[in-house]
Amino acid sequence: MDRPEIILAPGPTPIPPEVLLAQGSPLVYHRGPGFGSIMREVTERLKELYRTESADVLLMTSSGTGALESAIQNCFSPGEEVLVPVAGFFAERWVSLARAYKLTVHTVDFEWGQKIDPAQVAESLATHPGTKAVLLTQSETSTGVIQPVQALAEVANSAGVLVIADVVSSLGAVPFEFDRWGIDVALGGSQKALSASPGIAFAAISARAWEASKAATNPRFYFDWATYGKFAALKDPENPWTPAISVMQGLQAALRLYFQDGVDAAMARHQRLSSAVKEGAKALGLDLFGEGLEDNWTVTAIRAPEVADADVICDTIRRDFGCVLAPGQGPLKGKVFRIGHFGYFSELDIIRGLAALEMTLESLGHPVKRGAGVAAAETVFMESA
Ligand SMILES: Cc1ncc(COP(=O)(O)O)c(C=O)c1O
């Protein structure tokens, strides 16, 4: 019998029925008061999530990477210098994107899985005084590490450079404060902590970043922020181009659901689920990967045991139980697998994922005490109830 897959990956995350219904309902025509009121509500709620009163938030039809590309197009001119601290796959994406637009990229390199050291970034900024911006990734989804964006922004602000942050897999999942931390651009997506479908990306833009965008000469058209800004300022806000209307309707429902409990409740849930996954994995004799585990509430990277390659674990659990885990990326391929635990997940989603993992590991020859992972997760839940 066909059943939906059980997604325990760091995005797209499972979609609540309210969101599915909203995005399956008749299209609201994208020019006029109906869509305008959806855009207004979604923008207002996102501003609350970004913790900003000063920034403009633009909504674009694209996955998260499109929003990252929009930042490179709008903030820079060819040859300008940026600094990227690299400790994983998504920081490397910043490097590739910036190079694709002929920026001069300085990197500060860390081992994958390390937390970025703000002091080293400060040193590098001092050695490269022509730097215009730092490009950060808050939740480095490839390693599970939540990077210290607040401290990194402080260092960048002291050096007088723009702070551009990829918050695709962290906005709404872990604390983030656009205004207080001195962020200039922060880019998110619909399919992660908010549990809407993929297809809408957002950019929060500070006054400083708007200024930069006016002077910047990189080519841009589809993602031209100035065009988006004009349409967003209409009496009934619009997108310049035909947007992913259904996804926007779903995103409105997703945000309403998210704010039923509110930001703090969502963060507390992510922390609890993260801790249950980590304790569950340890109880199965597995080693966790990455620094700062107690802060890493979005995704847990787990080292594969000796008996099985991580990709084989992902393939087997999917084949036998319909459960989707994320494989390792880049140098971590085959070495780690990842469990996502942000977005519309409950305690029981984690319990069934751990149960499937136990049985999969046993079938692959890794010795497990049946129920040990589940019991450890239950202990976390009962003791933090
Ligand atoms: C931190 C981070 N940045 C960027 C992206 C890319 O987003 P998308 O696949 O929506 O383009 C992802 C997706 O997993 C991500 O986790």
Short mmCIF file of C-alpha atoms and ligand atoms in Angstrom, two decimals:
data_model
loop_
_atom_site.label_atom_id
_atom_site.label_comp_id
_atom_site.label_asym_id
_atom_site.label_seq_id
_atom_site.Cartn_x
_atom_site.Cartn_y
_atom_site.Cartn_z
CA MET A 1 0.00 0.00 0.00
CA ASP A 2 1.37 3.45 -0.85
CA ARG A 3 2.09 5.62 2.16
CA PRO A 4 3.79 8.99 2.43
CA GLU A 5 7.46 8.78 3.26
CA ILE A 6 8.44 9.61 6.83
CA ILE A 7 10.73 12.59 6.39
CA LEU A 8 13.37 13.04 9.08
CA ALA A 9 15.62 15.20 6.95
CA PRO A 10 16.61 18.85 7.40
CA GLY A 11 14.20 20.11 4.77
CA PRO A 12 11.90 20.01 3.10
CA THR A 13 10.26 19.18 6.42
CA PRO A 14 6.88 17.46 6.84
CA ILE A 15 3.92 19.64 5.87
CA PRO A 16 0.95 19.97 8.27
CA PRO A 17 -2.56 19.19 6.94
CA GLU A 18 -3.64 22.85 7.35
CA VAL A 19 -0.87 23.88 4.97
CA LEU A 20 -1.70 21.15 2.45
CA LEU A 21 -5.34 22.24 2.46
CA ALA A 22 -4.45 25.91 2.05
CA GLN A 23 -2.15 25.26 -0.87
CA GLY A 24 -4.69 22.91 -2.44
CA SER A 25 -7.47 25.48 -2.30
CA PRO A 26 -8.48 27.66 -5.29
CA LEU A 27 -5.84 30.10 -6.48
CA VAL A 28 -6.08 33.65 -5.20
CA TYR A 29 -5.30 35.83 -8.23
CA HIS A 30 -1.88 37.38 -7.71
CA ARG A 31 -2.83 40.98 -8.43
CA GLY A 32 -5.43 42.55 -6.21
CA PRO A 33 -6.61 42.74 -2.60
CA GLY A 34 -6.82 38.97 -1.91
CA PHE A 35 -3.20 38.18 -2.67
CA GLY A 36 -2.17 41.57 -1.31
CA SER A 37 -3.53 40.69 2.10
CA ILE A 38 -1.72 37.32 2.05
CA MET A 39 1.56 39.07 1.16
CA ARG A 40 1.02 41.65 3.89
CA GLU A 41 0.34 39.02 6.55
CA VAL A 42 3.22 36.76 5.50
CA THR A 43 5.64 39.71 5.43
CA GLU A 44 4.55 40.97 8.85
CA ARG A 45 4.92 37.55 10.45
CA LEU A 46 8.31 37.01 8.84
CA LYS A 47 9.48 40.35 10.21
CA GLU A 48 8.49 39.13 13.64
CA LEU A 49 10.42 35.91 13.05
CA TYR A 50 13.48 37.82 11.84
CA ARG A 51 13.07 40.05 14.92
CA THR A 52 13.24 43.19 12.87
CA GLU A 53 11.34 46.42 12.78
CA SER A 54 13.81 48.25 10.60
CA ALA A 55 14.36 45.84 7.70
CA ASP A 56 12.26 45.32 4.60
CA VAL A 57 11.35 41.72 3.88
CA LEU A 58 10.93 40.71 0.24
CA LEU A 59 9.27 37.47 -0.88
CA MET A 60 10.62 35.80 -3.99
CA THR A 61 9.55 32.74 -5.93
CA SER A 62 12.55 30.47 -5.65
CA SER A 63 14.24 28.01 -3.36
CA GLY A 64 16.66 29.37 -0.76
CA THR A 65 19.62 29.44 -3.14
CA GLY A 66 17.81 32.00 -5.30
CA ALA A 67 17.64 34.33 -2.32
CA LEU A 68 21.38 33.85 -1.71
CA GLU A 69 22.02 34.64 -5.38
CA SER A 70 19.83 37.76 -5.11
CA ALA A 71 22.08 39.05 -2.33
CA ILE A 72 25.21 38.59 -4.44
CA GLN A 73 23.55 40.26 -7.43
CA ASN A 74 22.14 43.21 -5.53
CA CYS A 75 24.90 44.07 -3.05
CA PHE A 76 28.07 43.83 -5.13
CA SER A 77 29.95 44.86 -8.23
CA PRO A 78 32.43 42.58 -10.01
CA GLY A 79 35.82 42.48 -8.30
CA GLU A 80 34.57 43.53 -4.87
CA GLU A 81 35.92 41.57 -1.91
CA VAL A 82 33.96 39.32 0.41
CA LEU A 83 35.05 37.10 3.27
CA VAL A 84 33.55 33.66 3.84
CA PRO A 85 34.35 31.58 6.91
CA VAL A 86 34.06 28.01 5.61
CA ALA A 87 33.20 25.01 7.77
CA GLY A 88 30.83 23.06 5.57
CA PHE A 89 28.91 22.57 2.35
CA PHE A 90 26.66 25.64 2.52
CA ALA A 91 29.50 28.03 3.30
CA GLU A 92 31.19 26.58 0.21
CA ARG A 93 28.03 27.42 -1.73
CA TRP A 94 28.58 31.08 -0.77
CA VAL A 95 32.10 30.83 -2.15
CA SER A 96 30.90 29.35 -5.46
CA LEU A 97 28.12 31.90 -5.81
CA ALA A 98 30.39 34.85 -5.12
CA ARG A 99 32.98 33.54 -7.57
CA ALA A 100 30.30 33.00 -10.22
CA TYR A 101 29.70 36.77 -10.04
CA LYS A 102 33.44 37.52 -10.22
CA LEU A 103 33.79 38.73 -6.66
CA THR A 104 37.15 38.36 -4.94
CA VAL A 105 36.63 35.79 -2.23
CA HIS A 106 38.77 35.48 0.91
CA THR A 107 38.07 32.42 3.01
CA VAL A 108 38.88 31.50 6.58
CA ASP A 109 38.96 27.73 6.56
CA PHE A 110 37.88 25.45 9.37
CA GLU A 111 37.46 21.69 9.51
CA TRP A 112 33.92 20.66 8.63
CA GLY A 113 32.04 20.25 11.89
CA GLN A 114 33.96 22.99 13.68
CA LYS A 115 32.38 26.10 15.10
CA ILE A 116 33.76 29.19 13.38
CA ASP A 117 36.06 31.21 15.62
CA PRO A 118 35.12 34.92 15.46
CA ALA A 119 38.67 35.94 16.49
CA GLN A 120 40.11 34.32 13.36
CA VAL A 121 37.50 36.07 11.23
CA ALA A 122 38.44 39.38 12.87
CA GLU A 123 42.10 38.70 12.04
CA SER A 124 41.28 37.95 8.45
CA LEU A 125 39.20 41.13 8.15
CA ALA A 126 42.18 43.08 9.45
CA THR A 127 44.42 41.50 6.79
CA HIS A 128 41.91 42.27 4.04
CA PRO A 129 40.83 45.86 4.70
CA GLY A 130 39.11 46.10 1.29
CA THR A 131 36.46 43.56 2.30
CA LYS A 132 32.91 44.76 1.74
CA ALA A 133 30.93 41.97 3.44
CA VAL A 134 31.10 38.71 5.33
CA LEU A 135 28.93 35.89 4.04
CA LEU A 136 27.72 33.67 6.89
CA THR A 137 25.68 30.51 7.28
CA GLN A 138 23.87 30.26 10.60
CA SER A 139 22.83 26.62 10.51
CA GLU A 140 25.49 24.73 8.58
CA THR A 141 23.07 21.99 7.58
CA SER A 142 25.85 19.71 6.30
CA THR A 143 27.40 19.33 9.74
CA GLY A 144 24.55 20.25 12.10
CA VAL A 145 26.58 23.08 13.63
CA ILE A 146 24.84 26.32 14.56
CA GLN A 147 27.45 28.96 13.88
CA PRO A 148 27.92 31.93 16.24
CA VAL A 149 26.33 34.53 13.96
CA GLN A 150 25.85 37.06 16.72
CA ALA A 151 29.56 37.10 17.58
CA LEU A 152 30.55 37.01 13.91
CA ALA A 153 28.27 39.95 13.15
CA GLU A 154 29.84 41.87 16.02
CA VAL A 155 33.29 41.35 14.53
CA ALA A 156 32.03 42.37 11.08
CA ASN A 157 30.24 45.44 12.44
CA SER A 158 33.40 46.56 14.22
CA ALA A 159 35.26 46.26 10.92
CA GLY A 160 32.51 48.26 9.19
CA VAL A 161 31.59 45.52 6.70
CA LEU A 162 28.15 44.25 5.69
CA VAL A 163 26.80 41.10 7.35
CA ILE A 164 24.97 38.78 4.98
CA ALA A 165 23.57 35.62 6.55
CA ASP A 166 22.10 32.46 5.11
CA VAL A 167 19.37 31.56 7.59
CA VAL A 168 17.65 29.10 5.25
CA SER A 169 17.73 26.25 7.74
CA SER A 170 17.74 28.31 10.94
CA LEU A 171 15.09 31.05 10.69
CA GLY A 172 12.34 30.01 13.08
CA ALA A 173 14.40 27.07 14.32
CA VAL A 174 17.00 28.70 16.58
CA PRO A 175 17.34 32.23 18.02
CA PHE A 176 18.09 34.94 15.48
CA GLU A 177 17.86 38.72 15.93
CA PHE A 178 18.25 40.78 12.78
CA ASP A 179 18.12 44.23 14.38
CA ARG A 180 19.91 43.57 17.65
CA TRP A 181 22.77 41.62 16.11
CA GLY A 182 23.43 44.19 13.38
CA ILE A 183 22.60 41.99 10.37
CA ASP A 184 22.28 43.57 6.91
CA VAL A 185 20.80 40.80 4.82
CA ALA A 186 19.28 37.49 5.96
CA LEU A 187 17.95 34.92 3.55
CA GLY A 188 15.41 32.23 4.34
CA GLY A 189 13.15 29.67 2.68
CA SER A 190 9.63 28.32 3.09
CA GLN A 191 10.43 24.62 3.34
CA LYS A 192 12.53 24.44 6.50
CA ALA A 193 11.47 25.46 10.04
CA LEU A 194 8.14 26.81 8.81
CA SER A 195 7.13 23.50 7.20
CA ALA A 196 5.57 24.98 4.09
CA SER A 197 6.30 23.62 0.61
CA PRO A 198 9.50 24.65 -1.15
CA GLY A 199 9.14 27.59 -3.53
CA ILE A 200 9.18 30.88 -1.62
CA ALA A 201 12.40 32.49 -0.45
CA PHE A 202 12.72 35.63 1.65
CA ALA A 203 15.28 38.37 2.03
CA ALA A 204 15.40 40.77 4.98
CA ILE A 205 17.29 43.88 3.92
CA SER A 206 18.71 46.65 6.12
CA ALA A 207 19.00 50.33 5.14
CA ARG A 208 22.77 49.82 4.69
CA ALA A 209 22.16 46.94 2.31
CA TRP A 210 19.65 48.98 0.30
CA GLU A 211 22.31 51.68 -0.02
CA ALA A 212 24.83 49.11 -1.21
CA SER A 213 22.34 47.77 -3.74
CA LYS A 214 21.91 51.21 -5.32
CA ALA A 215 25.63 51.51 -6.01
CA ALA A 216 26.22 47.87 -6.99
CA THR A 217 26.55 47.01 -10.67
CA ASN A 218 26.28 43.22 -10.75
CA PRO A 219 23.76 42.13 -13.40
CA ARG A 220 20.29 41.35 -12.09
CA PHE A 221 16.80 41.14 -13.44
CA TYR A 222 14.49 38.46 -12.00
CA PHE A 223 15.81 39.04 -8.49
CA ASP A 224 16.24 42.81 -8.69
CA TRP A 225 15.37 43.94 -5.17
CA ALA A 226 14.39 47.44 -6.37
CA THR A 227 11.70 45.92 -8.61
CA TYR A 228 10.47 43.68 -5.79
CA GLY A 229 10.44 46.67 -3.46
CA LYS A 230 8.25 48.71 -5.82
CA PHE A 231 5.66 45.97 -6.15
CA ALA A 232 5.70 45.22 -2.41
CA ALA A 233 4.93 48.90 -1.73
CA LEU A 234 1.70 48.88 -3.76
CA LYS A 235 -1.56 49.41 -1.86
CA ASP A 236 -2.23 45.71 -2.49
CA PRO A 237 1.30 44.28 -2.36
CA GLU A 238 2.37 42.11 -5.28
CA ASN A 239 5.34 40.30 -6.72
CA PRO A 240 6.73 41.66 -9.97
CA TRP A 241 6.43 38.26 -11.66
CA THR A 242 3.80 35.55 -11.32
CA PRO A 243 4.60 34.10 -7.88
CA ALA A 244 4.17 30.54 -6.60
CA ILE A 245 0.66 31.48 -5.47
CA SER A 246 -0.25 28.10 -3.98
CA VAL A 247 2.97 27.95 -1.99
CA MET A 248 2.28 31.47 -0.70
CA GLN A 249 -1.21 30.38 0.41
CA GLY A 250 0.41 27.43 2.19
CA LEU A 251 3.05 29.65 3.74
CA GLN A 252 0.36 31.91 5.16
CA ALA A 253 -1.26 28.86 6.81
CA ALA A 254 2.12 27.59 8.01
CA LEU A 255 2.94 30.91 9.67
CA ARG A 256 -0.49 31.04 11.34
CA LEU A 257 0.15 27.58 12.73
CA TYR A 258 3.69 28.48 13.81
CA PHE A 259 2.48 31.56 15.66
CA GLN A 260 -0.33 29.66 17.43
CA ASP A 261 2.32 28.56 19.90
CA GLY A 262 4.85 31.25 19.02
CA VAL A 263 8.56 31.56 18.48
CA ASP A 264 9.67 30.57 21.97
CA ALA A 265 7.59 27.38 21.94
CA ALA A 266 9.01 26.41 18.55
CA MET A 267 12.58 26.91 19.79
CA ALA A 268 11.90 24.91 22.95
CA ARG A 269 10.42 22.10 20.85
CA HIS A 270 13.45 22.01 18.56
CA GLN A 271 15.78 21.89 21.55
CA ARG A 272 13.86 18.99 23.11
CA LEU A 273 13.65 17.01 19.88
CA SER A 274 17.33 17.61 19.23
CA SER A 275 18.28 16.38 22.63
CA ALA A 276 16.08 13.26 22.22
CA VAL A 277 17.71 12.41 18.88
CA LYS A 278 21.18 12.89 20.32
CA GLU A 279 20.52 10.79 23.42
CA GLY A 280 18.78 8.16 21.30
CA ALA A 281 21.74 7.89 18.92
CA LYS A 282 24.23 7.65 21.80
CA ALA A 283 22.16 4.88 23.38
CA LEU A 284 22.55 2.95 20.13
CA GLY A 285 26.32 3.14 20.51
CA LEU A 286 26.71 5.82 17.83
CA ASP A 287 29.04 8.83 17.93
CA LEU A 288 27.74 12.31 17.26
CA PHE A 289 29.52 14.63 14.83
CA GLY A 290 30.25 18.35 15.13
CA GLU A 291 31.01 20.93 17.77
CA GLY A 292 28.52 22.65 20.07
CA LEU A 293 26.01 19.81 20.19
CA GLU A 294 23.86 21.46 22.85
CA ASP A 295 23.17 24.39 20.49
CA ASN A 296 22.61 22.33 17.35
CA TRP A 297 18.82 22.13 17.35
CA THR A 298 18.19 21.83 13.63
CA VAL A 299 19.98 18.70 12.52
CA THR A 300 22.07 15.99 14.15
CA ALA A 301 24.96 14.54 12.20
CA ILE A 302 25.79 11.01 13.34
CA ARG A 303 28.91 9.02 12.48
CA ALA A 304 28.15 5.71 10.80
CA PRO A 305 29.23 2.69 12.85
CA GLU A 306 32.07 0.52 11.54
CA VAL A 307 29.78 -2.11 10.04
CA ALA A 308 27.96 0.17 7.63
CA ASP A 309 28.57 3.06 5.27
CA ALA A 310 26.28 6.00 6.09
CA ASP A 311 24.76 6.00 2.60
CA VAL A 312 23.85 2.31 3.05
CA ILE A 313 22.09 3.17 6.32
CA CYS A 314 20.10 5.92 4.56
CA ASP A 315 19.19 3.64 1.64
CA THR A 316 18.22 0.72 3.90
CA ILE A 317 16.04 2.66 6.32
CA ARG A 318 14.27 4.28 3.37
CA ARG A 319 13.74 0.96 1.58
CA ASP A 320 12.59 -0.97 4.66
CA PHE A 321 10.66 1.70 6.56
CA GLY A 322 10.00 4.54 4.12
CA CYS A 323 11.99 6.79 6.44
CA VAL A 324 14.10 9.51 4.81
CA LEU A 325 17.33 10.51 6.55
CA ALA A 326 19.90 12.80 4.92
CA PRO A 327 23.25 11.39 3.77
CA GLY A 328 26.59 13.08 4.42
CA GLN A 329 27.76 15.75 1.97
CA GLY A 330 31.22 16.49 0.55
CA PRO A 331 33.99 14.90 2.61
CA LEU A 332 31.37 13.51 5.01
CA LYS A 333 29.73 11.37 2.33
CA GLY A 334 29.47 7.78 3.56
CA LYS A 335 30.82 8.82 6.96
CA VAL A 336 27.86 10.54 8.57
CA PHE A 337 24.10 10.53 8.18
CA ARG A 338 21.86 13.32 9.39
CA ILE A 339 18.52 13.51 11.15
CA GLY A 340 16.55 16.74 10.88
CA HIS A 341 14.39 17.75 13.82
CA PHE A 342 13.11 21.24 13.12
CA GLY A 343 9.75 22.20 11.74
CA TYR A 344 6.51 20.29 12.13
CA PHE A 345 7.88 17.35 14.11
CA SER A 346 6.45 15.89 17.28
CA GLU A 347 7.93 13.63 19.94
CA LEU A 348 6.37 10.59 18.31
CA ASP A 349 7.91 11.40 14.92
CA ILE A 350 11.30 11.21 16.60
CA ILE A 351 10.39 8.00 18.44
CA ARG A 352 9.35 6.21 15.28
CA GLY A 353 12.45 7.44 13.44
CA LEU A 354 14.67 6.08 16.19
CA ALA A 355 12.75 2.78 16.20
CA ALA A 356 13.34 2.47 12.45
CA LEU A 357 17.02 3.33 12.94
CA GLU A 358 17.43 0.65 15.62
CA MET A 359 15.97 -2.05 13.40
CA THR A 360 17.99 -0.87 10.40
CA LEU A 361 21.26 -0.90 12.34
CA GLU A 362 20.50 -4.37 13.69
CA SER A 363 19.77 -5.66 10.20
CA LEU A 364 23.10 -4.23 9.03
CA GLY A 365 24.99 -6.03 11.80
CA HIS A 366 25.52 -3.22 14.32
CA PRO A 367 24.80 -4.58 17.79
CA VAL A 368 21.89 -2.72 19.38
CA LYS A 369 19.76 -3.39 22.39
CA ARG A 370 16.26 -3.21 20.96
CA GLY A 371 14.38 -0.23 22.32
CA ALA A 372 17.49 1.47 23.74
CA GLY A 373 17.33 4.51 21.44
CA VAL A 374 13.59 4.89 21.91
CA ALA A 375 13.95 4.57 25.69
CA ALA A 376 16.63 7.27 25.80
CA ALA A 377 14.41 9.62 23.78
CA GLU A 378 11.44 8.88 26.04
CA THR A 379 13.59 9.74 29.03
CA VAL A 380 14.40 13.14 27.52
CA PHE A 381 10.73 13.78 26.84
CA MET A 382 9.51 12.64 30.27
CA GLU A 383 12.19 14.58 32.13
CA SER A 384 11.65 17.79 30.19
CA ALA A 385 7.83 17.65 30.12
C1 LIG B 1 21.93 26.36 5.16
C2 LIG B 1 21.32 26.18 3.80
N1 LIG B 1 21.51 27.12 2.88
C3 LIG B 1 20.99 27.01 1.66
C4 LIG B 1 20.23 25.93 1.30
C5 LIG B 1 19.71 25.84 -0.08
O1 LIG B 1 18.37 25.96 -0.12
P1 LIG B 1 17.51 25.48 -1.36
O2 LIG B 1 17.76 24.02 -1.53
O3 LIG B 1 16.14 25.83 -0.89
O4 LIG B 1 17.94 26.27 -2.53
C6 LIG B 1 20.00 24.92 2.23
C7 LIG B 1 19.22 23.73 1.87
O5 LIG B 1 19.29 22.70 2.48
C8 LIG B 1 20.55 25.05 3.51
O6 LIG B 1 20.36 24.12 4.44
#
